PDB file of C-alpha atoms in Angstrom:
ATOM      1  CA  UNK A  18     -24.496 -16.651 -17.107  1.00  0.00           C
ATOM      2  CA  UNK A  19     -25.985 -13.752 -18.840  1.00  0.00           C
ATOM      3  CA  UNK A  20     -26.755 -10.567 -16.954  1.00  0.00           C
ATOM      4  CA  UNK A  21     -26.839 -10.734 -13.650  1.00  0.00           C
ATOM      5  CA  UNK A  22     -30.156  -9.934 -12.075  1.00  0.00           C
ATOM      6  CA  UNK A  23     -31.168  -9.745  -8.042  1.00  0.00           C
ATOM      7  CA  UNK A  24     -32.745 -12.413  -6.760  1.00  0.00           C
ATOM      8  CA  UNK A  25     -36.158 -12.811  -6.244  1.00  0.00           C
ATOM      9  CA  UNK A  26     -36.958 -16.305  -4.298  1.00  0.00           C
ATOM     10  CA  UNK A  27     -36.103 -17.331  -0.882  1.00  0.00           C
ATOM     11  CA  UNK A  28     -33.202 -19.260  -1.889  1.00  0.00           C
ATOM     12  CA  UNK A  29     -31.431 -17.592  -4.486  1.00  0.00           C
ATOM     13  CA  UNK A  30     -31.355 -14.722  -1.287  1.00  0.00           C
ATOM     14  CA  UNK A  31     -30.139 -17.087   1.362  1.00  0.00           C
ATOM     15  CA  UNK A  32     -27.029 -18.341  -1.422  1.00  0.00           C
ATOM     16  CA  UNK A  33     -27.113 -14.575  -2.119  1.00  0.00           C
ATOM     17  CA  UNK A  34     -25.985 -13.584   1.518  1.00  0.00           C
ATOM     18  CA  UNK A  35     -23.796 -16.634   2.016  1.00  0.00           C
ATOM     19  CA  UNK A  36     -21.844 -15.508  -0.747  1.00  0.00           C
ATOM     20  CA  UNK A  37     -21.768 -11.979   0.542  1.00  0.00           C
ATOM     21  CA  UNK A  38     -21.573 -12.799   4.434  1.00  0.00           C
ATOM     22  CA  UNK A  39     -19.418 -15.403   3.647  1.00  0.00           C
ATOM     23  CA  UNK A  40     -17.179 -12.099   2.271  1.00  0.00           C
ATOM     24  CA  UNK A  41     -18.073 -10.407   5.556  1.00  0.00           C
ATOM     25  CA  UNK A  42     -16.507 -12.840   7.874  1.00  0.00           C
ATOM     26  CA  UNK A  43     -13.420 -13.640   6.051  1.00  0.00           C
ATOM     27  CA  UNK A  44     -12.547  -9.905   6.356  1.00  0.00           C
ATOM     28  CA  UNK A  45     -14.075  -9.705   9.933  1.00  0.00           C
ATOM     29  CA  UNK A  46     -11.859 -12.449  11.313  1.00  0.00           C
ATOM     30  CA  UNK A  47      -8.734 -10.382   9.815  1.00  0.00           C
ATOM     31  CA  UNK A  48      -9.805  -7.430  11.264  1.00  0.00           C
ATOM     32  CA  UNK A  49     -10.378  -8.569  14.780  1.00  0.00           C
ATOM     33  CA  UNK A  50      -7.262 -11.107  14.615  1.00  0.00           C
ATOM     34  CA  UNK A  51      -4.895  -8.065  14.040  1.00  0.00           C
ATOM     35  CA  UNK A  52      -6.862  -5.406  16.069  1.00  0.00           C
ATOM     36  CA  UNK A  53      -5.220  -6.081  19.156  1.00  0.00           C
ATOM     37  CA  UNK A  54      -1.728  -6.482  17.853  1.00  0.00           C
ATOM     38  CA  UNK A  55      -2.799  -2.601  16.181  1.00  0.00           C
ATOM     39  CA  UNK A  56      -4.069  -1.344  19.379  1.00  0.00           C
ATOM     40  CA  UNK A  57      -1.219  -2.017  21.463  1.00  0.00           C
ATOM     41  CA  UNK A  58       0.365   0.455  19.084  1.00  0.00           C
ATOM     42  CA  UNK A  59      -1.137   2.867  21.469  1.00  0.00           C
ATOM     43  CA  UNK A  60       0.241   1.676  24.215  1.00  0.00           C
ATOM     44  CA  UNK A  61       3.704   2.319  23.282  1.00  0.00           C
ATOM     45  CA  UNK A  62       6.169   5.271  23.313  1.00  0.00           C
ATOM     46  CA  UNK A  63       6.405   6.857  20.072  1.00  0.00           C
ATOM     47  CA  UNK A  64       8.883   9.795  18.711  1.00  0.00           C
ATOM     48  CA  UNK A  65       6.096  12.494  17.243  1.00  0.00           C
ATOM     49  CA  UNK A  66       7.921  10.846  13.826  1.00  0.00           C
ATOM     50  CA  UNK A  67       6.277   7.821  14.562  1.00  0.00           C
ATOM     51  CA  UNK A  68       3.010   9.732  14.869  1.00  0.00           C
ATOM     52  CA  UNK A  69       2.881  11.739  11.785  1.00  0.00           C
ATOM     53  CA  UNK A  70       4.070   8.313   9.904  1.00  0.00           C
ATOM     54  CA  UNK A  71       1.381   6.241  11.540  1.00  0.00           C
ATOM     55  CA  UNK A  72      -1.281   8.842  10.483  1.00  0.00           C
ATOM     56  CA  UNK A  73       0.101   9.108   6.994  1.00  0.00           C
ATOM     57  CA  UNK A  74       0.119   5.143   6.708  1.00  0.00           C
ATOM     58  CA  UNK A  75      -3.461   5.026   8.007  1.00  0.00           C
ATOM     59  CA  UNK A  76      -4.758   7.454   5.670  1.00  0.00           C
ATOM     60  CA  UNK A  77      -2.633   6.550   2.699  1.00  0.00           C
ATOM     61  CA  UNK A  78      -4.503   2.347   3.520  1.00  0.00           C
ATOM     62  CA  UNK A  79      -8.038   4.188   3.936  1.00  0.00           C
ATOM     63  CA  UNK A  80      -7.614   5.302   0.771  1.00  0.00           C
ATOM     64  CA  UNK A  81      -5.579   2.819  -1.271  1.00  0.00           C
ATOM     65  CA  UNK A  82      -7.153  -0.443   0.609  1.00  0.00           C
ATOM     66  CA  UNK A  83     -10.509   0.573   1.312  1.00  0.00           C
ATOM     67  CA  UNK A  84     -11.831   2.951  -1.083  1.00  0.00           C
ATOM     68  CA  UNK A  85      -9.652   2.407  -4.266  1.00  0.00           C
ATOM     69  CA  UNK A  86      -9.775  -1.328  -3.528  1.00  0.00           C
ATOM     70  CA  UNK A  87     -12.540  -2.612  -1.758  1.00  0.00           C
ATOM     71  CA  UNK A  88     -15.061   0.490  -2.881  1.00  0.00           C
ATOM     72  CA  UNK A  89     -14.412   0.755  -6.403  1.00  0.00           C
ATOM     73  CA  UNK A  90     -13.360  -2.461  -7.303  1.00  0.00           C
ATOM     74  CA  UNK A  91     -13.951  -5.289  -5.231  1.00  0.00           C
ATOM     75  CA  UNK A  92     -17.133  -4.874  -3.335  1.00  0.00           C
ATOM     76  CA  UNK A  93     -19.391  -3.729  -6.145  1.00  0.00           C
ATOM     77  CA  UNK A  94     -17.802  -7.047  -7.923  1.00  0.00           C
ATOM     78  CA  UNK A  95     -18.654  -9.238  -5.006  1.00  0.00           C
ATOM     79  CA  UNK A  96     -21.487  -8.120  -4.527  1.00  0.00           C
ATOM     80  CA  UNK A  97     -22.631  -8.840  -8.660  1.00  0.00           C
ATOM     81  CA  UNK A  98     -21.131 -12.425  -8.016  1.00  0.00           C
ATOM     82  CA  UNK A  99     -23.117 -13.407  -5.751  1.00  0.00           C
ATOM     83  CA  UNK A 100     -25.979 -12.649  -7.562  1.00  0.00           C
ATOM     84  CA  UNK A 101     -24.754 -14.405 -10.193  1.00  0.00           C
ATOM     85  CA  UNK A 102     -24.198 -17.422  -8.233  1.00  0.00           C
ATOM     86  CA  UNK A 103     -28.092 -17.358  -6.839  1.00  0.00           C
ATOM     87  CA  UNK A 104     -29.419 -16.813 -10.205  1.00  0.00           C
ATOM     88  CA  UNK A 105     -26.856 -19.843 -11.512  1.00  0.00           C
ATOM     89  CA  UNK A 106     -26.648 -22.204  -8.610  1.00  0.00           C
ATOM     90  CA  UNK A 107     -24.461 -25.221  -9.328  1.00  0.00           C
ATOM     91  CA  UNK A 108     -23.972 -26.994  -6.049  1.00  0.00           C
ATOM     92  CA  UNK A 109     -20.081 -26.425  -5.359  1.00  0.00           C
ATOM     93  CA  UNK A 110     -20.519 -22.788  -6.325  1.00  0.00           C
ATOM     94  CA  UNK A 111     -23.092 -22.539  -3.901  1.00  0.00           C
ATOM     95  CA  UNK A 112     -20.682 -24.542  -0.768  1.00  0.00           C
ATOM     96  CA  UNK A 113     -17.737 -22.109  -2.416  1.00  0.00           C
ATOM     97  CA  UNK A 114     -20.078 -18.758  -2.695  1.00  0.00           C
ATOM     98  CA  UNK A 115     -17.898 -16.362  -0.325  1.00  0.00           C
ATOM     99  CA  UNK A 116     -14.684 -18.011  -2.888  1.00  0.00           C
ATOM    100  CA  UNK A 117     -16.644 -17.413  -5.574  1.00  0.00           C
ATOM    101  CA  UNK A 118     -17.611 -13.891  -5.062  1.00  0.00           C
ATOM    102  CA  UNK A 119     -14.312 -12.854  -4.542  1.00  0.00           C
ATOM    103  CA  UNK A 120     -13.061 -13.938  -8.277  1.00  0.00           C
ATOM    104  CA  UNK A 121     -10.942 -16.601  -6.982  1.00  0.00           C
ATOM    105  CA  UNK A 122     -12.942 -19.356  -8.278  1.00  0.00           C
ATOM    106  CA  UNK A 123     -15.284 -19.719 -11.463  1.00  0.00           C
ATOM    107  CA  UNK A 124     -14.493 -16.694 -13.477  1.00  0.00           C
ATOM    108  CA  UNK A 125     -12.153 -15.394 -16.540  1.00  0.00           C
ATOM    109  CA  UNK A 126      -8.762 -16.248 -16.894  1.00  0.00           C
ATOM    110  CA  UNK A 127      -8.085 -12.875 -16.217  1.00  0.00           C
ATOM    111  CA  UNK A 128     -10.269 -12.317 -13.472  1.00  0.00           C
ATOM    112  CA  UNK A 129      -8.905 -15.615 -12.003  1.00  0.00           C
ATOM    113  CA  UNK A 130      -5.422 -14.620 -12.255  1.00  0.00           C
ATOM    114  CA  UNK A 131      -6.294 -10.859 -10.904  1.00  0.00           C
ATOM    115  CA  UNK A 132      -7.824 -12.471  -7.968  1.00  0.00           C
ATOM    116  CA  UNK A 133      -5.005 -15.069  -7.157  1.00  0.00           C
ATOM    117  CA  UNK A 134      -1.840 -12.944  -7.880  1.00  0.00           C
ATOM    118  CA  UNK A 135      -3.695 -10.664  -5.707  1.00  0.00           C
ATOM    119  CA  UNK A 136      -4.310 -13.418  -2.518  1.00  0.00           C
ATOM    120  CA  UNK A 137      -0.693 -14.636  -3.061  1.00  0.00           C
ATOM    121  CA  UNK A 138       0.493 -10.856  -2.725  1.00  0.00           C
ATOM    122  CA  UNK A 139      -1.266 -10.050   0.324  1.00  0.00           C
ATOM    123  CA  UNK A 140       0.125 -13.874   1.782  1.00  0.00           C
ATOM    124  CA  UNK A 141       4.040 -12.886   0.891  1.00  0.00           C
ATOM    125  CA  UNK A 142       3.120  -9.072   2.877  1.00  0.00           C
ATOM    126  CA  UNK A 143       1.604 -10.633   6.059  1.00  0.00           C
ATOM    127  CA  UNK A 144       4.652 -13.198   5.907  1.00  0.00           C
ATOM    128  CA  UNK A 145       7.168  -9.773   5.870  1.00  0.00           C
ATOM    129  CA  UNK A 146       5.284  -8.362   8.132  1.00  0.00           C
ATOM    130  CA  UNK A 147       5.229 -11.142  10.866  1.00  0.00           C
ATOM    131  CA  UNK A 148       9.106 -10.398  10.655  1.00  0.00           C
ATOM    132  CA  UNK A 149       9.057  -6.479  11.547  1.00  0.00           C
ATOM    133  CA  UNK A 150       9.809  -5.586  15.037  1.00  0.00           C
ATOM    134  CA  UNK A 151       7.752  -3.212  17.239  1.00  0.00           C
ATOM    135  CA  UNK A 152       6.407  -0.539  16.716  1.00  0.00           C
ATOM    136  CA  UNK A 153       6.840  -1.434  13.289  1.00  0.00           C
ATOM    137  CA  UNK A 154       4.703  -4.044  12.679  1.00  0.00           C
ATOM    138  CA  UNK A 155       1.651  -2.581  15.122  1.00  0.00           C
ATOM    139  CA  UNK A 156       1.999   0.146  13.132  1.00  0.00           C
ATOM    140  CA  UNK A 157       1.246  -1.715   9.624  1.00  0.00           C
ATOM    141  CA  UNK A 158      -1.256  -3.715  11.062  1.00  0.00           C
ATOM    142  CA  UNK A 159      -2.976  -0.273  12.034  1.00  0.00           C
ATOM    143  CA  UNK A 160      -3.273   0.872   8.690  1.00  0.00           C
ATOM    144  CA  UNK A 161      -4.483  -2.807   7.475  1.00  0.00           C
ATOM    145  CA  UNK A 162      -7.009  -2.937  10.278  1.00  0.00           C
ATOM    146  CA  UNK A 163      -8.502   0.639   9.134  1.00  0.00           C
ATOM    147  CA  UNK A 164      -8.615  -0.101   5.594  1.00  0.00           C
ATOM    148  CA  UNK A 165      -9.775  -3.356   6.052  1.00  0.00           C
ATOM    149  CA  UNK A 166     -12.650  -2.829   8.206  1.00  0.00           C
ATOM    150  CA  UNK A 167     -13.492   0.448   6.174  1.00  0.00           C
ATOM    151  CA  UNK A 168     -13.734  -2.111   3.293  1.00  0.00           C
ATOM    152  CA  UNK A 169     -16.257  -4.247   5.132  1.00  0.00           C
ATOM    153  CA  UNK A 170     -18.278  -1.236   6.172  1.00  0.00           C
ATOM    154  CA  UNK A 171     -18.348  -0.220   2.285  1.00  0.00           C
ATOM    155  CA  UNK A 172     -19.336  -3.760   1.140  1.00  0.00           C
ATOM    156  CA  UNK A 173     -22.077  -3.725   3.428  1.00  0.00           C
ATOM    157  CA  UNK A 174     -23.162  -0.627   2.286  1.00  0.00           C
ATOM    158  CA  UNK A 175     -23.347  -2.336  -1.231  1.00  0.00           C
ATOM    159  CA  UNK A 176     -25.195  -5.198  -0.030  1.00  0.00           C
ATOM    160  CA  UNK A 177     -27.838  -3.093   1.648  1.00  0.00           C
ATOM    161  CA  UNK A 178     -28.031  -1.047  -1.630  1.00  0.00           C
ATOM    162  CA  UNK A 179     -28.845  -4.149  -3.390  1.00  0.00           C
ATOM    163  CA  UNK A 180     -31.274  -5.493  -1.260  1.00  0.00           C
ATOM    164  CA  UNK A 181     -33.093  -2.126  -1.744  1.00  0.00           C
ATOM    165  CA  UNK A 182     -32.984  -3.401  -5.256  1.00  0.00           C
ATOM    166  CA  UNK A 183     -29.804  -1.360  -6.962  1.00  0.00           C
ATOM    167  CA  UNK A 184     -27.190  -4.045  -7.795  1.00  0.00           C
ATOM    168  CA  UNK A 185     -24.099  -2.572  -8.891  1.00  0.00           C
ATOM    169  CA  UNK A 186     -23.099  -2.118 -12.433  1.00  0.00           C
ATOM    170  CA  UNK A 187     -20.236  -3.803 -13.020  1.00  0.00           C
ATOM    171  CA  UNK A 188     -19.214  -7.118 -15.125  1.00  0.00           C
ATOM    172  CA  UNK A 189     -19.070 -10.342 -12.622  1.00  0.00           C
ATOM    173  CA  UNK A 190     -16.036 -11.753 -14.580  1.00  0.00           C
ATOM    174  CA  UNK A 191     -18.221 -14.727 -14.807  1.00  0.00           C
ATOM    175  CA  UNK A 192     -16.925 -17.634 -17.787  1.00  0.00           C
ATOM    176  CA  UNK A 193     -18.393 -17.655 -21.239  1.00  0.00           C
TER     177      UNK A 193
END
């Protein structure tokens, strides 16, 4: 695909924010499905041990999740994508934008693999998690719910920047 470039017409914008918003609500939907389950982590009696290790684990995901992860490396990236899908528009990358800006489709082989090992990790933790008793698993799902929708936040921060014309300078991963 080249260098990836903004884009300029109506509808390299509208496949543009599908592949970003598509982004968006993926992450949205697994922030609000496992907000309540996190809140009710308030609602419990905790030892002042289970304090101090909730606000460690929420910290230790703000950082690790949401800025190592989703601000330095996977929002600038999706972000990039997209553009390169509105400046490149094949029809099923345009129905699969939101896939594609994530790296899990239509990339390198390393980028593919990156991006699937990845989705297959975070699949095997929500499955061990679903198995942890209370307060344990409100707990978890406190720090994933803080990094998570920190990460949103921070790719929406991205997406404004490059609407205001400063696209992100990072390699899209995209096939020779």
């Amino acid at each position: 695909m080249g260098e990836t470039q903004m884009p300029t017409t109506t509808p390299e914008w509208t496949i543009w924010a599908w592949g970003v918003g598509g982004v968006v609500l993926i992450l949205s939907q697994a922030v609000f499905r496992l907000a309540p389950r996190a809140l009710s982590l308030f609602d419990m009696e905790l030892a002042a041990w289970h304090v101090a290790l909730a606000v460690g684990w929420v910290i230790f995901m703000a950082y690790t999740e949401s800025y190592r992860g989703f601000h330095l490396q996977f929002n600038p990236r999706v972000v990039v994508r997209a553009a390169g899908i509105a400046k490149d528009p094949a029809p099923w990358r345009i129905a699969l934008a939101p896939l594609v800006a994530m790296g899990l489709l239509y990339g390198t082989p390393r980028r593919l693999l990156v991006s699937r090992l990845l989705v297959a990790g975070i699949v095997v933790l929500v499955l061990l998690v679903r198995l942890l008793p209370e307060p344990w698993r409100a707990l978890v799902d406190l720090g994933v719910v803080i990094g998570l929708a920190l990460g949103v936040l921070s790719l929406l921060g991205f997406a404004v920047q490059a609407v205001l014309g400063r696209l992100p300078n990072v390699d899209p991963e995209f096939p020779a």
